[in-house]
mmCIF file of C-alpha atoms in Angstrom:
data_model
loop_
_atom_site.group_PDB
_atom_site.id
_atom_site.type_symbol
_atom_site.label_atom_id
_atom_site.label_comp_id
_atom_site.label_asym_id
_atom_site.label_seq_id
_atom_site.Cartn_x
_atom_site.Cartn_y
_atom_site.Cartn_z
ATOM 1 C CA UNK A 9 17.049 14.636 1.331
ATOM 2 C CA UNK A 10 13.918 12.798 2.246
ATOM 3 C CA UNK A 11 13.096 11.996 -1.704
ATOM 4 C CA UNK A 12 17.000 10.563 -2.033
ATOM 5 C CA UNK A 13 16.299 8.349 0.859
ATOM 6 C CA UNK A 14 18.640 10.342 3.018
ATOM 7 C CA UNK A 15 16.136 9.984 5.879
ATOM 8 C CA UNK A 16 18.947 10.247 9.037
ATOM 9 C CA UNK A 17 20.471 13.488 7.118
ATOM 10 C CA UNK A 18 16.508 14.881 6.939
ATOM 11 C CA UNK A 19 16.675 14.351 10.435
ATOM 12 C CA UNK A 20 18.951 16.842 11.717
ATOM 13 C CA UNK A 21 18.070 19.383 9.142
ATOM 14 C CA UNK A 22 14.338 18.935 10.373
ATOM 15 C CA UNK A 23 15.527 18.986 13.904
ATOM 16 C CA UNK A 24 17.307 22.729 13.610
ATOM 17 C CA UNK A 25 13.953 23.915 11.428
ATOM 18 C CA UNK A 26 11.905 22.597 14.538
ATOM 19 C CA UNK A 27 14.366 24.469 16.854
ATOM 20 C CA UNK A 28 13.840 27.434 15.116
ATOM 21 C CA UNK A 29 10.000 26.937 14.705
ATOM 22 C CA UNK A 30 8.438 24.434 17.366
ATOM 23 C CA UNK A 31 5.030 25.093 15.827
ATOM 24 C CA UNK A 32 6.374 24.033 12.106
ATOM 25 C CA UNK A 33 3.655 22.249 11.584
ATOM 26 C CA UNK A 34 4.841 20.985 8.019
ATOM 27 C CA UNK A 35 8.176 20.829 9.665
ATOM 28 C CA UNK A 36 6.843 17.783 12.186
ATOM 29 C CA UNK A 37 4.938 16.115 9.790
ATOM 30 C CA UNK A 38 7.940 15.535 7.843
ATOM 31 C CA UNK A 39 10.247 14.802 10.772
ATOM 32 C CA UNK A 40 7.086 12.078 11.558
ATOM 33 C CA UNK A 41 7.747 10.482 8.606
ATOM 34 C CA UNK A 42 11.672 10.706 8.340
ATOM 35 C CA UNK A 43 11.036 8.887 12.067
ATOM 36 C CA UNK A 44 8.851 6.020 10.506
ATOM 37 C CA UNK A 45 11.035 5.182 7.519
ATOM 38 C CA UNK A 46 13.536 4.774 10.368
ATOM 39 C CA UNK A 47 10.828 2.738 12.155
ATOM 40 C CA UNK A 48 11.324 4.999 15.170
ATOM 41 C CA UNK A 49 7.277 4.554 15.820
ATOM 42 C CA UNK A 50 7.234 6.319 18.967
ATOM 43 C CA UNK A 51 9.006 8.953 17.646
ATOM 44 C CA UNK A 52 6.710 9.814 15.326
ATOM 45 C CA UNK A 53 3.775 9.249 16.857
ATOM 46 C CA UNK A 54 4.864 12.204 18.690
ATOM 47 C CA UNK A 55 5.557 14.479 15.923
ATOM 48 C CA UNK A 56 2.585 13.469 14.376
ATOM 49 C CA UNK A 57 0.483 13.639 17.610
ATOM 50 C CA UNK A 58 2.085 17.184 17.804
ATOM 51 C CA UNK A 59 1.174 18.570 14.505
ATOM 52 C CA UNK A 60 -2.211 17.711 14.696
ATOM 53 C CA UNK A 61 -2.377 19.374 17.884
ATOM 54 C CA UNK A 62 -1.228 22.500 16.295
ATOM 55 C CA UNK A 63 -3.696 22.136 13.144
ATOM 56 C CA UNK A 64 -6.027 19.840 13.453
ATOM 57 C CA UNK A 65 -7.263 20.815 9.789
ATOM 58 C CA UNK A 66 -4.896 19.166 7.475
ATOM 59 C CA UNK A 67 -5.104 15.815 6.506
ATOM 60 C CA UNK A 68 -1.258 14.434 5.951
ATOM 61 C CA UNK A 69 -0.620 14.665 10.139
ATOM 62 C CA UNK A 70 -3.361 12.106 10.219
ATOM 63 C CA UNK A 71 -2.574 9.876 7.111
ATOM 64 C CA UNK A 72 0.938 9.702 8.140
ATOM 65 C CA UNK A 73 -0.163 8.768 11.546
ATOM 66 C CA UNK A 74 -2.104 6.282 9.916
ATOM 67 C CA UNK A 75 0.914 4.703 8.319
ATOM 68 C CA UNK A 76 2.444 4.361 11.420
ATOM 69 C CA UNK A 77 -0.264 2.459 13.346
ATOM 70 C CA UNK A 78 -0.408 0.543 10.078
ATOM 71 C CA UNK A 79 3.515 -0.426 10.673
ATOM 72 C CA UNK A 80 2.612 -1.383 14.149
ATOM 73 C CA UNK A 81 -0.392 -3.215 13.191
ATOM 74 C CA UNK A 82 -2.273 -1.077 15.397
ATOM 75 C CA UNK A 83 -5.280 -1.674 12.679
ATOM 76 C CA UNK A 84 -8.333 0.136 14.111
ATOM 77 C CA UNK A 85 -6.644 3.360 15.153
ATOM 78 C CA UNK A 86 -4.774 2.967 11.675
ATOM 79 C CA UNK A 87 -8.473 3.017 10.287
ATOM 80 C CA UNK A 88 -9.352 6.033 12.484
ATOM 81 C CA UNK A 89 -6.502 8.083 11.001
ATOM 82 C CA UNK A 90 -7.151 6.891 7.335
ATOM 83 C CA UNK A 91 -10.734 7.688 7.707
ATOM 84 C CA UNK A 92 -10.265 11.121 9.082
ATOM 85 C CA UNK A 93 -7.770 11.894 6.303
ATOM 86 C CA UNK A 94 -10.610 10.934 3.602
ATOM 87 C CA UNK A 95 -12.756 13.326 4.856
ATOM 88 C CA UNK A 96 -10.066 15.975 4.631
ATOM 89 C CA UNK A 97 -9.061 15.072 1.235
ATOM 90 C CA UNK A 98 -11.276 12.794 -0.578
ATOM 91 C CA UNK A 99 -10.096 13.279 -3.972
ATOM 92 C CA UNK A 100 -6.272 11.556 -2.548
ATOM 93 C CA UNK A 101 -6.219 8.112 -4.381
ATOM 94 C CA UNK A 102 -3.438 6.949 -1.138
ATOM 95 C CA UNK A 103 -5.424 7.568 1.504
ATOM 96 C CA UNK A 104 -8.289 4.997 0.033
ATOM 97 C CA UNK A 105 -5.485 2.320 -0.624
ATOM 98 C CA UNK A 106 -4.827 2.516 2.597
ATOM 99 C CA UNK A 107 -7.683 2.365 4.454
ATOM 100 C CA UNK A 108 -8.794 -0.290 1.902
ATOM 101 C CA UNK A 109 -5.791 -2.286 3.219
ATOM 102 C CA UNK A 110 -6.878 -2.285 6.994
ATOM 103 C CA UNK A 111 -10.316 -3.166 6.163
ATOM 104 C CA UNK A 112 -8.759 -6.178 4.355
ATOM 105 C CA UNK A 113 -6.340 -6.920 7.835
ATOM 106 C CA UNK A 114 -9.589 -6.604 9.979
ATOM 107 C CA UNK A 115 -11.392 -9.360 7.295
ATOM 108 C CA UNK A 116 -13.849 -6.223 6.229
ATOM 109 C CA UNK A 117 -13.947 -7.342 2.537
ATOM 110 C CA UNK A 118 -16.447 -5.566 0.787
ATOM 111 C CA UNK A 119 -15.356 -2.255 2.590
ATOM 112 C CA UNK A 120 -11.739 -3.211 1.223
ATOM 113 C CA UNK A 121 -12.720 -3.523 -2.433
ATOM 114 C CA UNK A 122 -14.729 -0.147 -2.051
ATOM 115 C CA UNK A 123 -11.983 1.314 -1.028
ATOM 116 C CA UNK A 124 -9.606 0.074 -3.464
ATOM 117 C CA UNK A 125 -11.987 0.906 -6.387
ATOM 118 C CA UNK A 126 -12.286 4.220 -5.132
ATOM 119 C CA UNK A 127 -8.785 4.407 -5.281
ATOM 120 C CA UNK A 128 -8.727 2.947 -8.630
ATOM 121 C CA UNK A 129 -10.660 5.494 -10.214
ATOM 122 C CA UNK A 130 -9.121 8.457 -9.018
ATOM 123 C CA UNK A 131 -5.778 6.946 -10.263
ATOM 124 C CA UNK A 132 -6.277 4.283 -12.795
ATOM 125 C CA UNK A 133 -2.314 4.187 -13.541
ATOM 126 C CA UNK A 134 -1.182 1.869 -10.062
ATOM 127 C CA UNK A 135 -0.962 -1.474 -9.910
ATOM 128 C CA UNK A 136 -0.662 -1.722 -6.643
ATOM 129 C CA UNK A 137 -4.556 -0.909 -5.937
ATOM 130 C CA UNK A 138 -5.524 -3.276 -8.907
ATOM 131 C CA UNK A 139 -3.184 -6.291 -7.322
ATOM 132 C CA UNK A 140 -5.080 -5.759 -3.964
ATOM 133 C CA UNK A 141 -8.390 -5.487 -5.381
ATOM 134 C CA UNK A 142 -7.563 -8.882 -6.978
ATOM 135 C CA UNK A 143 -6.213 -10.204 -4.071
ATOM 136 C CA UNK A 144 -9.774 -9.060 -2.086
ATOM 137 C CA UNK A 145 -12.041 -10.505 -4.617
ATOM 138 C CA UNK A 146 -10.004 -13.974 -4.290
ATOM 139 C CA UNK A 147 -11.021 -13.486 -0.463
ATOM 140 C CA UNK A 148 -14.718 -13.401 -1.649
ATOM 141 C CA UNK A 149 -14.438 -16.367 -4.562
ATOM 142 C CA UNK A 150 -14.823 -14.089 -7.399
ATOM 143 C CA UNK A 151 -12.061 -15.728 -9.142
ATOM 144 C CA UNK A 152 -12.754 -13.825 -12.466
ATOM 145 C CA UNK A 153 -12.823 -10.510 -10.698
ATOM 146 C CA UNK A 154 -9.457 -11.165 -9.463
ATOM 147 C CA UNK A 155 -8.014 -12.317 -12.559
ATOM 148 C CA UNK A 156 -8.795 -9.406 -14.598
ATOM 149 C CA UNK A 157 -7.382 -7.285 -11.541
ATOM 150 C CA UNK A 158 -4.500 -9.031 -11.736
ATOM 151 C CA UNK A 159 -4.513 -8.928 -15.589
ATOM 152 C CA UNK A 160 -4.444 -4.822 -15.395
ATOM 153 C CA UNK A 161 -1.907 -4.521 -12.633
ATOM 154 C CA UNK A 162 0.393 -6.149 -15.320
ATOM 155 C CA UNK A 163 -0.351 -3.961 -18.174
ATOM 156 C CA UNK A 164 -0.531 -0.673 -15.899
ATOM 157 C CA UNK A 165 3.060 -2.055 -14.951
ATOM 158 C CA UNK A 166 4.893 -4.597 -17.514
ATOM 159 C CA UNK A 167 7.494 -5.349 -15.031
ATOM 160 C CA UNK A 168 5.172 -5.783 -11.710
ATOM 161 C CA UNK A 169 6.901 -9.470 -11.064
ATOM 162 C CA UNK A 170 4.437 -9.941 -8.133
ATOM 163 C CA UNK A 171 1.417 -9.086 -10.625
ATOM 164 C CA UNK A 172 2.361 -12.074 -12.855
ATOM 165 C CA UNK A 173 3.487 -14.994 -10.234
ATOM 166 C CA UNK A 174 -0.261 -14.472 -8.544
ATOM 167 C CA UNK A 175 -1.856 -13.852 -12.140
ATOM 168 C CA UNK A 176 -0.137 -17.229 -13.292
ATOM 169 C CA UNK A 177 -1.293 -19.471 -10.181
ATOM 170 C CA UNK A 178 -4.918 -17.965 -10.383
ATOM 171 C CA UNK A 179 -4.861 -19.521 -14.009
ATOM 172 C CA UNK A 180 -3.164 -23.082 -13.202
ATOM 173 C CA UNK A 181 -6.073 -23.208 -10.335
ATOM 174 C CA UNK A 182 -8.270 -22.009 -13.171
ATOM 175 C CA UNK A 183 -7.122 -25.153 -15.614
ATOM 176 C CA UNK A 184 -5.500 -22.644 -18.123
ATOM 177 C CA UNK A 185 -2.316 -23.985 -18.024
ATOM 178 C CA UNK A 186 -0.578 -22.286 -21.249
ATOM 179 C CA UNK A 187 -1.451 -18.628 -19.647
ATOM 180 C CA UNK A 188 -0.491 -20.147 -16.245
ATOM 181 C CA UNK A 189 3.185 -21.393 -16.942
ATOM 182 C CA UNK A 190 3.490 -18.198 -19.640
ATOM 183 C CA UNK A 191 2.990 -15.037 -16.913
ATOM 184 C CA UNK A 192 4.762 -17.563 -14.449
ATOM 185 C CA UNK A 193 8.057 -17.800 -16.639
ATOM 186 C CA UNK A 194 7.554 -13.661 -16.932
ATOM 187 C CA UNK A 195 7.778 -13.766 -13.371
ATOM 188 C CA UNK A 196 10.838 -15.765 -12.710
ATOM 189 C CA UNK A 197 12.339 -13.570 -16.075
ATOM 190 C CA UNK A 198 11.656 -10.447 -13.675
ATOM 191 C CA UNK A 199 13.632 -11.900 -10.542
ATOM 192 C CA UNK A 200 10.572 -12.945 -8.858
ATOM 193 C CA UNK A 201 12.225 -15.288 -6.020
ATOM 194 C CA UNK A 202 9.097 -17.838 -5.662
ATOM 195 C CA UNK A 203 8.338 -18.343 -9.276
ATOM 196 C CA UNK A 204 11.207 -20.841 -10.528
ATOM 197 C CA UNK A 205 9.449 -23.010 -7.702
ATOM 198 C CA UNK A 206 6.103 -22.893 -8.810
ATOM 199 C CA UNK A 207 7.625 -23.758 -12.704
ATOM 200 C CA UNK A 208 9.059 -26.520 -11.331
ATOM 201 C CA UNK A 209 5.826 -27.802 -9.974
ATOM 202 C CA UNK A 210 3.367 -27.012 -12.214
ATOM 203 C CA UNK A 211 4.941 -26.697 -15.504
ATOM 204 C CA UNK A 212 7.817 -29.153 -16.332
ATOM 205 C CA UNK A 213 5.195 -31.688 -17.907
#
């Protein structure tokens, strides 16, 4: 149910399977995160809360409880979660992402980019953790740094319409106008909503 986006209908079956089993550990983690798609945060801060109670050795209790301070911008126990969960599991690309994206909330920059190269090279193939690498170095000038993330989160992802709108102002900022107007027109081609502004202003002449 939960990987058709039936998160309600996961709900009540997880509900009767808790019934049944109160210590389901597995059973409450999932219920946690049926409760944040929902964005029932209290909710499952509880389950979560409760399942690391019961097992206190398994990581996903604590990422997921991560993700939900995250939703709340509750950053630094959000960071607490995340950074418990990488030492439970530090080959899990996810957990690095995001961690690496509350050290970027909390202005932590060069813990950010660690993170997101970490994540980077234990999963080379998502352009989400190349996009926010680039969007980390831009935090710390290194404008070429960020290009050439932005660069690969377009070819690990030809249709990444975010990807190409940043990719394309980086290079009008950077004078290179033809690139510029070229991944910006890719953009708008992919439904991108801000692009056909920023092709209006920057490359009509």
């Amino acid at each position: 149910m939960m990987q058709q986006g039936d998160f309600k209908g996961a709900l009540d079956f997880l509900n009767k399977a808790i019934e049944k089993d109160p210590e389901n550990v597995d059973a409450l983690n999932a219920r946690g995160v049926a409760n944040l798609e929902l964005k029932q945060y209290a909710a499952a801060q509880l389950d979560f809360d409760q399942a690391i109670k019961l097992n206190s050795n398994t990581y996903k209790p604590y990422y997921n409880r991560g993700r939900n301070q995250a939703a709340q911008q509750k950053w630094q126990p959000a960071l607490e979660d995340f950074s418990k969960a990488v030492q439970m599991a530090p080959d899990t690309a996810d957990i690095y992402f995001n961690r690496g994206v509350i050290y970027f909330q909390l202005n932590q920059f060069p813990e950010a980019l660690q993170d997101f190269s970490k994540a980077i090279l234990l999963n080379p193939q998502n352009h989400d953790y190349y996009y926010n690498r680039g969007t980390t170095k831009l935090r710390i000038q290194d404008v070429q740094g960020a290009l050439d993330d932005f660069q690969h989160s377009i070819q690990v992802n030809p249709r990444f319409a975010k990807g190409y709108y940043t990719l394309g102002l980086e290079e009008l900022l950077s004078k290179n106008k033809e690139d510029g107007c070229e991944h910006l027109h890719r953009s708008d081609e992919l439904g991108y909503p801000e692009a056909k502004q920023a092709i209006e202003m920057y490359c009509k002449n």
